[in-house]
mmCIF file of C-alpha atoms in Angstrom:
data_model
loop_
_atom_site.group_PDB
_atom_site.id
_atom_site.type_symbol
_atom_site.label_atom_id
_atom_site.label_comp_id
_atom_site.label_asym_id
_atom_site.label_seq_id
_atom_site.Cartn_x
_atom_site.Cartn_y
_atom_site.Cartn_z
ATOM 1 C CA UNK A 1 132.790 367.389 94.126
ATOM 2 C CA UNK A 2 136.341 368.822 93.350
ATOM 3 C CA UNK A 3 136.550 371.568 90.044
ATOM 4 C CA UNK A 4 138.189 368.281 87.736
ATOM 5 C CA UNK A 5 135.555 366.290 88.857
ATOM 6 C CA UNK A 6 133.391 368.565 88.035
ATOM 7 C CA UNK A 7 134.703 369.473 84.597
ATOM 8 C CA UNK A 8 135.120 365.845 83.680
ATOM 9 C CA UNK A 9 131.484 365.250 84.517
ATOM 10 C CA UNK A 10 130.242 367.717 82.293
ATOM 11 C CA UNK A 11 132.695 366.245 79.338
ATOM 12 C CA UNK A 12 131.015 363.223 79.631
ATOM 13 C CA UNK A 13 127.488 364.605 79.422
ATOM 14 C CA UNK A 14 128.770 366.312 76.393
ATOM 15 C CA UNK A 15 129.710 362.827 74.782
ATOM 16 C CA UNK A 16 126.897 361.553 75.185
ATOM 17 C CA UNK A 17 124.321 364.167 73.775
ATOM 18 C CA UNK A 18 126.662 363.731 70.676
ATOM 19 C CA UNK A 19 126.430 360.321 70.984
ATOM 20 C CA UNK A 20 122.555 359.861 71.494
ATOM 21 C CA UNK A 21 122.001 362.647 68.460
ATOM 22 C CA UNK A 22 124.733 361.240 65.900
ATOM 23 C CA UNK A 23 123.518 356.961 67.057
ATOM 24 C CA UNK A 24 119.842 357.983 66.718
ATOM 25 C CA UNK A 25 120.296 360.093 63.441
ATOM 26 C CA UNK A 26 123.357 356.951 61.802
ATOM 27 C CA UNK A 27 120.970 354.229 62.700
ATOM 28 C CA UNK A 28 117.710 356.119 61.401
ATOM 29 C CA UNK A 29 118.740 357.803 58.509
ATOM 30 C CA UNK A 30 121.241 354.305 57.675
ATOM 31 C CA UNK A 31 118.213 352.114 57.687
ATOM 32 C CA UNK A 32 115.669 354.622 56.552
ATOM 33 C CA UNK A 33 116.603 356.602 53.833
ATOM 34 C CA UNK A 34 116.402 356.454 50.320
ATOM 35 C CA UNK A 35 120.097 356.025 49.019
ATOM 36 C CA UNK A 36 121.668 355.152 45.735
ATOM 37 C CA UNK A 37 123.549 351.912 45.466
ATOM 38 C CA UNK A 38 126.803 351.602 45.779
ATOM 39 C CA UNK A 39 128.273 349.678 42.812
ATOM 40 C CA UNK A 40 128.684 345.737 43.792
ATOM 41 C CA UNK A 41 127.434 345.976 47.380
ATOM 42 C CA UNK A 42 122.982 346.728 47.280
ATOM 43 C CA UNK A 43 121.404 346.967 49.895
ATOM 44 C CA UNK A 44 124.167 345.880 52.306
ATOM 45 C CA UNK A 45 125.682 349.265 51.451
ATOM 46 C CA UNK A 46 124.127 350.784 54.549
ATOM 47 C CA UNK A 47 126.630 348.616 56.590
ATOM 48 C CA UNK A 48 129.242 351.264 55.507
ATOM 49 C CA UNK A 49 127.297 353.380 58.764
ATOM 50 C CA UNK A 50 128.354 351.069 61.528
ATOM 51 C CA UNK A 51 131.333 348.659 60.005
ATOM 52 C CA UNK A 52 133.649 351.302 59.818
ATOM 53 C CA UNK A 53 132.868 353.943 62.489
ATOM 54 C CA UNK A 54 132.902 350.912 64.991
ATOM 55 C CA UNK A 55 136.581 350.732 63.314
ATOM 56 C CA UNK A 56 136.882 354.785 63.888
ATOM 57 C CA UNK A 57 136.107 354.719 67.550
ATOM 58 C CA UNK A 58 138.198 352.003 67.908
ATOM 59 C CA UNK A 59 141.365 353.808 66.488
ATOM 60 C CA UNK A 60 140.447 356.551 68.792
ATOM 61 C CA UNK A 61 140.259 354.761 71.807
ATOM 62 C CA UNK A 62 143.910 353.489 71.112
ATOM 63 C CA UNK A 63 144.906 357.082 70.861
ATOM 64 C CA UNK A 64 143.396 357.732 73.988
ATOM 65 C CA UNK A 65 144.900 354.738 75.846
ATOM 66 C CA UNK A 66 147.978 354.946 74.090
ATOM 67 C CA UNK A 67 148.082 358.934 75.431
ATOM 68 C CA UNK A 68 147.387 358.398 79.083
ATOM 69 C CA UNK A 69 149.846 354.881 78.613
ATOM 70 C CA UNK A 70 152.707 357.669 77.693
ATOM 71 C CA UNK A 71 151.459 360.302 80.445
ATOM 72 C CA UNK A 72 151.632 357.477 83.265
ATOM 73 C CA UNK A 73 155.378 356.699 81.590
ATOM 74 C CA UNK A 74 156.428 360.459 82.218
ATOM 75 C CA UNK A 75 154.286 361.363 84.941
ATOM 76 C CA UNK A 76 153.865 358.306 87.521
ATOM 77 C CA UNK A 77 150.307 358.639 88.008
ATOM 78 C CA UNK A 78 148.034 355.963 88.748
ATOM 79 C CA UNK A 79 145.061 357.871 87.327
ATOM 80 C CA UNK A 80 146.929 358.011 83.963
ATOM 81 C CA UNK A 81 147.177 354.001 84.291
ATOM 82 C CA UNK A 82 143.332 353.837 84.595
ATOM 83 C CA UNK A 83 142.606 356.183 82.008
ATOM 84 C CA UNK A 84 144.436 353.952 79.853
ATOM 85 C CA UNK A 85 143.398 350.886 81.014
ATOM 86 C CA UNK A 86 139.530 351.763 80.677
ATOM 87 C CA UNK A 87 140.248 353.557 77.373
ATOM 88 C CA UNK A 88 141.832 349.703 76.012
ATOM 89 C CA UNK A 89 138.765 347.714 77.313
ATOM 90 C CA UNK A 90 136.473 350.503 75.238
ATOM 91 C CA UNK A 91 139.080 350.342 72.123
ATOM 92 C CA UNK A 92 138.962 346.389 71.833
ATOM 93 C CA UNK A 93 134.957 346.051 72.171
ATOM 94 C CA UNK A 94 134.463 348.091 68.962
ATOM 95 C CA UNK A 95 137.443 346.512 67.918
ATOM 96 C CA UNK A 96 135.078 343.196 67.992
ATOM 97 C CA UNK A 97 132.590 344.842 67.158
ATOM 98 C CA UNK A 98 134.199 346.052 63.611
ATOM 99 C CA UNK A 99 135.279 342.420 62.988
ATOM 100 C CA UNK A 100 132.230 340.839 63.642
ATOM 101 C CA UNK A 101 130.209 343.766 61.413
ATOM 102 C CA UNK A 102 132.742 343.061 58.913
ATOM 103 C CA UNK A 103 132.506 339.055 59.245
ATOM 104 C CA UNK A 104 128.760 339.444 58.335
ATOM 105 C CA UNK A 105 129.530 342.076 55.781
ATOM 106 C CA UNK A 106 131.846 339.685 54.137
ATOM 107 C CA UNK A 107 129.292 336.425 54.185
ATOM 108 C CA UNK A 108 126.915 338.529 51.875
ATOM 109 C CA UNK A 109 129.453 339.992 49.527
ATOM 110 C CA UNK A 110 132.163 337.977 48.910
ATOM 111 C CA UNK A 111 130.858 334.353 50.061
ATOM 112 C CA UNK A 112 127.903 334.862 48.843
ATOM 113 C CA UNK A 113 127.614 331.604 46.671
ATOM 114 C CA UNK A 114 129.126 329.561 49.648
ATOM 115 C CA UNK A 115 126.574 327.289 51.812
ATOM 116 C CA UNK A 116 126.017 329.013 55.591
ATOM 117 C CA UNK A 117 127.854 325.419 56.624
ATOM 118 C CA UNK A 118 131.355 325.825 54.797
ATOM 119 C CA UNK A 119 133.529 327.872 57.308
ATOM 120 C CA UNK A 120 134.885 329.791 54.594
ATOM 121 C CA UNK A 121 131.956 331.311 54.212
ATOM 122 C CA UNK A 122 132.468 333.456 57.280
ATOM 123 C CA UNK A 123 135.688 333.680 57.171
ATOM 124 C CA UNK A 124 137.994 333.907 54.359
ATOM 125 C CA UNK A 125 141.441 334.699 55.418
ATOM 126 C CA UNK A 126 141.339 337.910 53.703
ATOM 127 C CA UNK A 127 144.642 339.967 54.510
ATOM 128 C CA UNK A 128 142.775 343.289 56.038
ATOM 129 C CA UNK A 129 140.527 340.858 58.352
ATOM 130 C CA UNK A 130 143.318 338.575 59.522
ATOM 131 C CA UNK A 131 145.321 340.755 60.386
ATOM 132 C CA UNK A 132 142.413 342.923 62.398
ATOM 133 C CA UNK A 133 142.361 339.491 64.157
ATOM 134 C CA UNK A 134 146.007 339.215 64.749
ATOM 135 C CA UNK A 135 145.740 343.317 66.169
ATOM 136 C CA UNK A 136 142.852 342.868 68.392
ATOM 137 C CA UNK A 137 145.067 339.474 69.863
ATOM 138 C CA UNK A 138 148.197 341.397 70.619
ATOM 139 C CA UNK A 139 146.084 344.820 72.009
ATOM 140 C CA UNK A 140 144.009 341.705 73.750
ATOM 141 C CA UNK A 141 147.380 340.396 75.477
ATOM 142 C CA UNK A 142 147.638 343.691 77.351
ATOM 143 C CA UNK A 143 144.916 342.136 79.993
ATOM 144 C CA UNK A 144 146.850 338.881 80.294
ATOM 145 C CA UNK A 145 149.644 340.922 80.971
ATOM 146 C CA UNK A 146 147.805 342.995 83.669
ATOM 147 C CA UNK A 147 146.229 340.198 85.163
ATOM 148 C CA UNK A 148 149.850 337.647 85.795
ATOM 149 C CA UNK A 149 151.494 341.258 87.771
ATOM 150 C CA UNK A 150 149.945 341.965 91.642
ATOM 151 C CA UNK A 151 152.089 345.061 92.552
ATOM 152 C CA UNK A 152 149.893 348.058 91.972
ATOM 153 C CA UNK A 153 153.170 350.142 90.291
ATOM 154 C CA UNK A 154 154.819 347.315 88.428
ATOM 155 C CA UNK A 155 151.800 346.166 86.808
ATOM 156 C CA UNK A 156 150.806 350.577 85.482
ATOM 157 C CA UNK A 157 154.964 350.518 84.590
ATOM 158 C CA UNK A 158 154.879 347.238 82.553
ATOM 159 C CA UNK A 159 151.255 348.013 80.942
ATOM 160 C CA UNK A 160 152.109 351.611 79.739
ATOM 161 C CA UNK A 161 154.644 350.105 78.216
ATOM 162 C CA UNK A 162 153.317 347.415 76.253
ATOM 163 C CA UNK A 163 150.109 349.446 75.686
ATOM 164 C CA UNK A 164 152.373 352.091 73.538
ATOM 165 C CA UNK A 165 154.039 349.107 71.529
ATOM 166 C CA UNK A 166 150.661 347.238 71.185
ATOM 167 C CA UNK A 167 149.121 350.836 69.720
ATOM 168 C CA UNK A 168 151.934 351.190 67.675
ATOM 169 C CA UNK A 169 151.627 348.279 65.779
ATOM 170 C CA UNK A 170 147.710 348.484 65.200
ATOM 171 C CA UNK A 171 148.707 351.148 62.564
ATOM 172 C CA UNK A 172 150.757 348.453 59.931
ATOM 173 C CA UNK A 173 148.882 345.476 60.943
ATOM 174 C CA UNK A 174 145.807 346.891 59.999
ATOM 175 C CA UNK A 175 146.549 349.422 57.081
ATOM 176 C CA UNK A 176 149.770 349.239 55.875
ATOM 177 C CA UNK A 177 150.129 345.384 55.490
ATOM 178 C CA UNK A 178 146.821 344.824 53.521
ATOM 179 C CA UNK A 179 147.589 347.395 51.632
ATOM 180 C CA UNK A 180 150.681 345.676 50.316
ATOM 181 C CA UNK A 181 149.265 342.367 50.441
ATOM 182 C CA UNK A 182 145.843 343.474 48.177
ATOM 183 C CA UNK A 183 142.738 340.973 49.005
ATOM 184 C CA UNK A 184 139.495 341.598 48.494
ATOM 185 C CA UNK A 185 139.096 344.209 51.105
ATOM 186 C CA UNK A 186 138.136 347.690 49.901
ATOM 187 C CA UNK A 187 141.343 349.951 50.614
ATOM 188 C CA UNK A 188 143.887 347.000 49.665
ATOM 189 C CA UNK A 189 146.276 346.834 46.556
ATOM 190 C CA UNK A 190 143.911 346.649 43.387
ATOM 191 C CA UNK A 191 140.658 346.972 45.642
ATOM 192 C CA UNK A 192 140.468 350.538 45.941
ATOM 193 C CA UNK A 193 138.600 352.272 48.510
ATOM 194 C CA UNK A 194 135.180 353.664 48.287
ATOM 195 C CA UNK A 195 135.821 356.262 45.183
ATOM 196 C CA UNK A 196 134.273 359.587 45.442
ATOM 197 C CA UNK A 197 132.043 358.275 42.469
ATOM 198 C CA UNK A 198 131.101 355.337 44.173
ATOM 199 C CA UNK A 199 129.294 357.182 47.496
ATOM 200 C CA UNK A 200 126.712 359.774 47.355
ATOM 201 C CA UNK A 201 126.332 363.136 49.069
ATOM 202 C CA UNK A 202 123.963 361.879 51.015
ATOM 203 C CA UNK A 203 126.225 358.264 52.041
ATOM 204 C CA UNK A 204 128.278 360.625 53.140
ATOM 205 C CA UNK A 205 126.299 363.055 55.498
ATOM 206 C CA UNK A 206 125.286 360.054 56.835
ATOM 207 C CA UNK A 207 128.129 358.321 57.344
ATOM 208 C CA UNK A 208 129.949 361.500 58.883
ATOM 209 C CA UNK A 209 127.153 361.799 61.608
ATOM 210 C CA UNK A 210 127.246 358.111 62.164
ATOM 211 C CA UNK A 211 131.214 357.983 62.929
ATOM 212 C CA UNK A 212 131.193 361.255 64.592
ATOM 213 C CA UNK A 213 127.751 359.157 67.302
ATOM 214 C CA UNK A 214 129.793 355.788 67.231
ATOM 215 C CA UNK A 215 133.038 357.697 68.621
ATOM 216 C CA UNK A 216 131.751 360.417 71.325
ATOM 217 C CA UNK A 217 130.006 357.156 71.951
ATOM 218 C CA UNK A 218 132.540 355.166 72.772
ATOM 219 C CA UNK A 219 134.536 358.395 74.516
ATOM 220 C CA UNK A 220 131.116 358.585 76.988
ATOM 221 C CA UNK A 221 131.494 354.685 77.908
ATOM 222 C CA UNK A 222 135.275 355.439 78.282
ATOM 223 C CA UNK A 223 134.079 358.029 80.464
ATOM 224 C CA UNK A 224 131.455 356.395 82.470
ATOM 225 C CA UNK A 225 133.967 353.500 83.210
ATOM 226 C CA UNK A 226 136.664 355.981 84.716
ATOM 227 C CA UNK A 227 134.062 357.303 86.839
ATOM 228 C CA UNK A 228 132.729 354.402 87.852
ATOM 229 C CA UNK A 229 136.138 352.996 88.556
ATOM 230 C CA UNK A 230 137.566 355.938 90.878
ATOM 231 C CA UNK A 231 133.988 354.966 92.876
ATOM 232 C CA UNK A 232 134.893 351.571 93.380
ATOM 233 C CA UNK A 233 138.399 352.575 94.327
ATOM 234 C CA UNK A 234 137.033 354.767 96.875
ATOM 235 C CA UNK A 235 134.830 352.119 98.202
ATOM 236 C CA UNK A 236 137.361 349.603 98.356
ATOM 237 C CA UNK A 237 139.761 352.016 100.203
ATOM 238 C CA UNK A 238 137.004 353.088 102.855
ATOM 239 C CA UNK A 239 136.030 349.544 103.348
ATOM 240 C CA UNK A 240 139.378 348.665 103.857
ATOM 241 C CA UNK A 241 140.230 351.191 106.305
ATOM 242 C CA UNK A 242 139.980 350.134 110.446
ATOM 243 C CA UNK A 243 137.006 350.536 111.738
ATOM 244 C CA UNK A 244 137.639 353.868 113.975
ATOM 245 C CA UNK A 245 139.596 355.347 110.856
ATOM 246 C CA UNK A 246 136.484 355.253 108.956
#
């Protein structure tokens, strides 16, 4: 095992102590501990611990894809391309993961009144959700777009490229446009955010552990797929070789 190799290993054992520690101490102490209410919100306040940090390690895995999308644009290198690609796959899970928190979070809050059978009830076209939707589609189309191109460099060229546009947009789509539009998302015009009033020391030492467990959580499966990706490159590559090669 080569000095990278060996350096990258001991990266990802890093991320996941962090993750394991911050997880086990966001879930515990989310569920667990005695916490003020937040105004509006009771008991389904403790969402606030794995809604957004699923949204977090989301935006960070779209960093990290959309950095090794720009280093295999300069530099050429196929590694770069799977960095990327395994960083998107990581990115859009929590993506779905963030909507789906946020789905539930939403049926409890604002539909609260509706019947479990009126659709609108779990999903209310609410600017800040539909257009996480329409976000998680376009970053979603970079797979598609993967899958329809067979030539090894064409397909890294042409999804570096849309991978940088894709991450580019998440950024309006997701924050600037509900913010202009308002709704009834927290964070959108007349809905302010979480005030400092609203959230208690103690919300937020736990929901700083929680979003620093969810994301070196979602770096360690980033990780663990690169790793286990360069293994079954290797094994395809030996198995493909003639018989008195190998």
């Amino acid at each position: 095992m080569g000095s990278p190799e060996v350096l990258f290993f001991c990266k990802m054992r890093t991320a996941a102590i962090i993750a394991t520690v911050g997880v086990t101490l966001g879930v515990g102490l989310g569920f667990w501990l005695p916490l003020p209410k937040i105004p509006g919100l009771g008991m389904t306040d403790r969402n606030l611990f794995f809604h957004v940090p699923m949204w977090f390690t989301m935006y960070v895995l779209m960093g990290i894809s959309l950095w090794w999308s720009g280093h295999y644009l300069v530099k050429g290198d196929l590694e770069s391309d799977r960095r990327a690609r395994e960083a998107a796959v990581v990115a859009v899970f929590f993506g779905l993961l963030g909507l789906l928190t946020g789905i539930l979070w939403s049926r409890v809050t604002w539909a609260e009144a509706l019947p479990d059978s009126d659709w609108q009830a779990w999903w209310g076209w609410d600017p800040k959700q539909t257009f996480a939707l329409i976000a998680l589609l376009v970053y979603g189309a970079y797979f598609f777009l993967r899958q329809g191109v067979r030539e090894v460099r064409l397909r890294a060229q042409l999804s570096a490229a849309y991978n940088v546009m894709a991450a580019i947009l998440v950024w309006p789509l997701t924050f600037l446009l509900p913010r202009y539009l308002g709704g009834l998302h927290p964070g959108s015009e007349g809905t302010p955010a979480f005030r400092g009033e609203d959230i208690s020391p103690l919300h937020r030492v736990v929901f700083y552990i929680s979003a620093i467990g969810f994301i070196a959580l979602g770096v360690w499966v980033w990780m663990l797929r690169v790793r286990l990706s360069r293994l079954e490159a290797r094994a395809t590559t030996a198995r493909d070789l003639p018989a008195e090669v190998a």
